[in-house]
Amino acid sequence: MYCGIAQAASVLLSDPCFQLHSIQHLLGRGEASAGADHKNFSLHSYTDYITAEEAQKVEKMLAFLTEESKQAAATTAPTSEDDLCPICYAHSISAIFKPCSHKSCKACINQHLMNNKDCFFCKATITGVEDYSKPAGS
Ligand SMILES: [Zn+2]
Ligand SMILES: [Zn+2]
């Protein structure tokens, strides 16, 4: 189950048009007033990646994303949720990429680097991966 969500999440998060509103809109939950930022994002663009079954998983993923963005809006202080890998939501963040400083768990980045070297988030070419441990002080 995590696996499907993680796949869908990485597809979505790697799309430059992806925005949380867009997916909320797709699922009929968005506030229509979100404005002009829907762009051309459509779940139909992902039929190669996402089946109907996957789309249900996307709904579950939306719950994660919504929760994450609420938390991000609510506080800038690190929380245990913020320490979760944003790719798999199953492990703690344990790696930081060079040069872009995005983060994931080591399992995700190590697996990803076997196939390509683009950052999950910004597509920068990853030139190195360093150990990441959460900032001390809580
Ligand atoms: Zn991970
Ligand atoms: Zn990056």
Short mmCIF file of C-alpha atoms and ligand atoms in Angstrom, two decimals:
data_model
loop_
_atom_site.label_atom_id
_atom_site.label_comp_id
_atom_site.label_asym_id
_atom_site.label_seq_id
_atom_site.Cartn_x
_atom_site.Cartn_y
_atom_site.Cartn_z
CA MET A 1 0.00 0.00 0.00
CA TYR A 2 2.75 2.43 0.86
CA CYS A 3 4.41 1.39 -2.32
CA GLY A 4 1.52 2.50 -4.53
CA ILE A 5 1.15 5.76 -2.70
CA ALA A 6 4.83 6.43 -2.93
CA GLN A 7 4.84 5.79 -6.66
CA ALA A 8 1.88 8.03 -7.27
CA ALA A 9 3.36 10.65 -5.01
CA SER A 10 6.67 10.66 -6.76
CA VAL A 11 4.97 10.96 -10.15
CA LEU A 12 2.84 13.82 -8.95
CA LEU A 13 5.52 15.59 -7.03
CA SER A 14 7.82 15.43 -10.00
CA ASP A 15 5.29 17.22 -12.19
CA PRO A 16 6.10 20.91 -12.29
CA CYS A 17 2.39 21.71 -12.68
CA PHE A 18 1.40 19.79 -9.60
CA GLN A 19 -0.18 21.80 -6.86
CA LEU A 20 -2.20 20.66 -3.95
CA HIS A 21 -5.18 22.71 -5.10
CA SER A 22 -5.08 20.99 -8.42
CA ILE A 23 -5.51 17.57 -6.98
CA GLN A 24 -8.13 18.75 -4.53
CA HIS A 25 -9.95 20.22 -7.48
CA LEU A 26 -9.73 16.95 -9.38
CA LEU A 27 -11.19 15.10 -6.50
CA GLY A 28 -14.02 17.59 -6.23
CA ARG A 29 -12.89 18.97 -2.93
CA GLY A 30 -11.10 22.06 -3.96
CA GLU A 31 -12.41 25.48 -3.42
CA ALA A 32 -13.35 26.72 -6.84
CA SER A 33 -11.96 30.10 -6.01
CA ALA A 34 -8.38 28.86 -6.09
CA GLY A 35 -7.87 30.94 -9.19
CA ALA A 36 -5.77 30.56 -12.27
CA ASP A 37 -3.25 28.13 -10.96
CA HIS A 38 -4.87 24.91 -12.10
CA LYS A 39 -2.84 25.10 -15.29
CA ASN A 40 -3.20 22.00 -17.35
CA PHE A 41 -2.82 19.52 -14.59
CA SER A 42 -5.22 16.63 -15.04
CA LEU A 43 -5.31 13.14 -13.76
CA HIS A 44 -5.91 12.08 -17.36
CA SER A 45 -2.34 13.00 -18.14
CA TYR A 46 -1.31 10.25 -15.82
CA THR A 47 -3.20 7.35 -17.27
CA ASP A 48 0.11 5.81 -18.18
CA TYR A 49 1.05 5.86 -14.55
CA ILE A 50 -2.17 5.79 -12.60
CA THR A 51 -4.99 3.32 -12.95
CA ALA A 52 -8.40 3.75 -11.34
CA GLU A 53 -7.07 1.80 -8.43
CA GLU A 54 -4.10 4.10 -8.19
CA ALA A 55 -6.43 7.07 -8.28
CA GLN A 56 -7.96 5.81 -5.06
CA LYS A 57 -4.52 5.70 -3.58
CA VAL A 58 -4.06 9.26 -4.72
CA GLU A 59 -7.05 10.13 -2.57
CA LYS A 60 -5.28 8.63 0.39
CA MET A 61 -2.16 10.46 -0.55
CA LEU A 62 -4.17 13.66 -0.62
CA ALA A 63 -4.95 13.12 3.02
CA PHE A 64 -1.24 12.95 3.74
CA LEU A 65 -0.49 15.99 1.64
CA THR A 66 -3.28 18.01 3.14
CA GLU A 67 -2.13 17.12 6.61
CA GLU A 68 1.45 17.98 5.73
CA SER A 69 0.54 21.33 4.27
CA LYS A 70 -1.63 22.18 7.26
CA GLN A 71 1.26 21.39 9.49
CA ALA A 72 3.63 23.38 7.35
CA ALA A 73 1.28 26.34 7.52
CA ALA A 74 0.70 25.93 11.22
CA THR A 75 4.29 25.87 12.31
CA THR A 76 7.78 26.23 10.98
CA ALA A 77 9.24 24.24 13.84
CA PRO A 78 10.23 20.68 13.04
CA THR A 79 7.71 18.06 14.08
CA SER A 80 7.93 14.32 13.89
CA GLU A 81 5.72 14.38 10.77
CA ASP A 82 8.08 16.79 9.11
CA ASP A 83 10.85 14.32 9.65
CA LEU A 84 9.10 11.69 7.58
CA CYS A 85 10.44 11.05 4.12
CA PRO A 86 8.12 12.88 1.71
CA ILE A 87 8.54 10.17 -0.88
CA CYS A 88 7.53 7.07 1.06
CA TYR A 89 6.11 8.43 4.35
CA ALA A 90 7.47 5.27 5.89
CA HIS A 91 10.95 6.22 7.04
CA SER A 92 12.53 9.23 8.65
CA ILE A 93 14.45 11.69 6.53
CA SER A 94 18.03 10.54 6.64
CA ALA A 95 19.71 11.90 3.52
CA ILE A 96 20.25 15.38 2.14
CA PHE A 97 21.05 15.89 -1.52
CA LYS A 98 23.80 18.03 -2.95
CA PRO A 99 23.63 20.65 -4.27
CA CYS A 100 19.92 21.38 -3.86
CA SER A 101 19.51 20.40 -0.17
CA HIS A 102 16.28 18.50 -0.69
CA LYS A 103 15.81 15.51 1.57
CA SER A 104 14.41 12.01 1.69
CA CYS A 105 15.17 8.77 3.45
CA LYS A 106 18.21 6.82 2.34
CA ALA A 107 16.15 3.94 1.05
CA CYS A 108 14.31 6.19 -1.38
CA ILE A 109 17.31 8.10 -2.66
CA ASN A 110 19.53 5.06 -2.93
CA GLN A 111 16.91 3.26 -4.98
CA HIS A 112 16.26 6.35 -7.09
CA LEU A 113 19.94 6.90 -7.85
CA MET A 114 20.16 3.44 -9.38
CA ASN A 115 17.99 4.69 -12.23
CA ASN A 116 18.69 8.38 -12.52
CA LYS A 117 20.32 11.28 -10.76
CA ASP A 118 17.59 13.89 -10.79
CA CYS A 119 16.30 15.29 -7.53
CA PHE A 120 12.74 14.08 -6.81
CA PHE A 121 11.61 17.60 -6.12
CA CYS A 122 13.46 20.06 -8.31
CA LYS A 123 15.10 17.85 -10.95
CA ALA A 124 18.53 19.20 -10.19
CA THR A 125 21.28 16.71 -10.92
CA ILE A 126 22.30 15.21 -7.61
CA THR A 127 26.04 15.28 -7.24
CA GLY A 128 26.17 13.77 -3.80
CA VAL A 129 24.10 12.54 -0.89
CA GLU A 130 25.08 13.29 2.67
CA ASP A 131 23.80 11.98 5.94
CA TYR A 132 21.08 14.12 7.40
CA SER A 133 20.11 14.17 11.01
CA LYS A 134 17.44 16.46 12.30
CA PRO A 135 18.60 19.67 13.88
CA ALA A 136 19.29 19.27 17.56
CA GLY A 137 17.37 21.25 20.10
CA SER A 138 13.96 19.89 20.90
ZN ZN B 1 11.59 7.35 1.76
ZN ZN B 2 16.15 19.25 -5.21
#
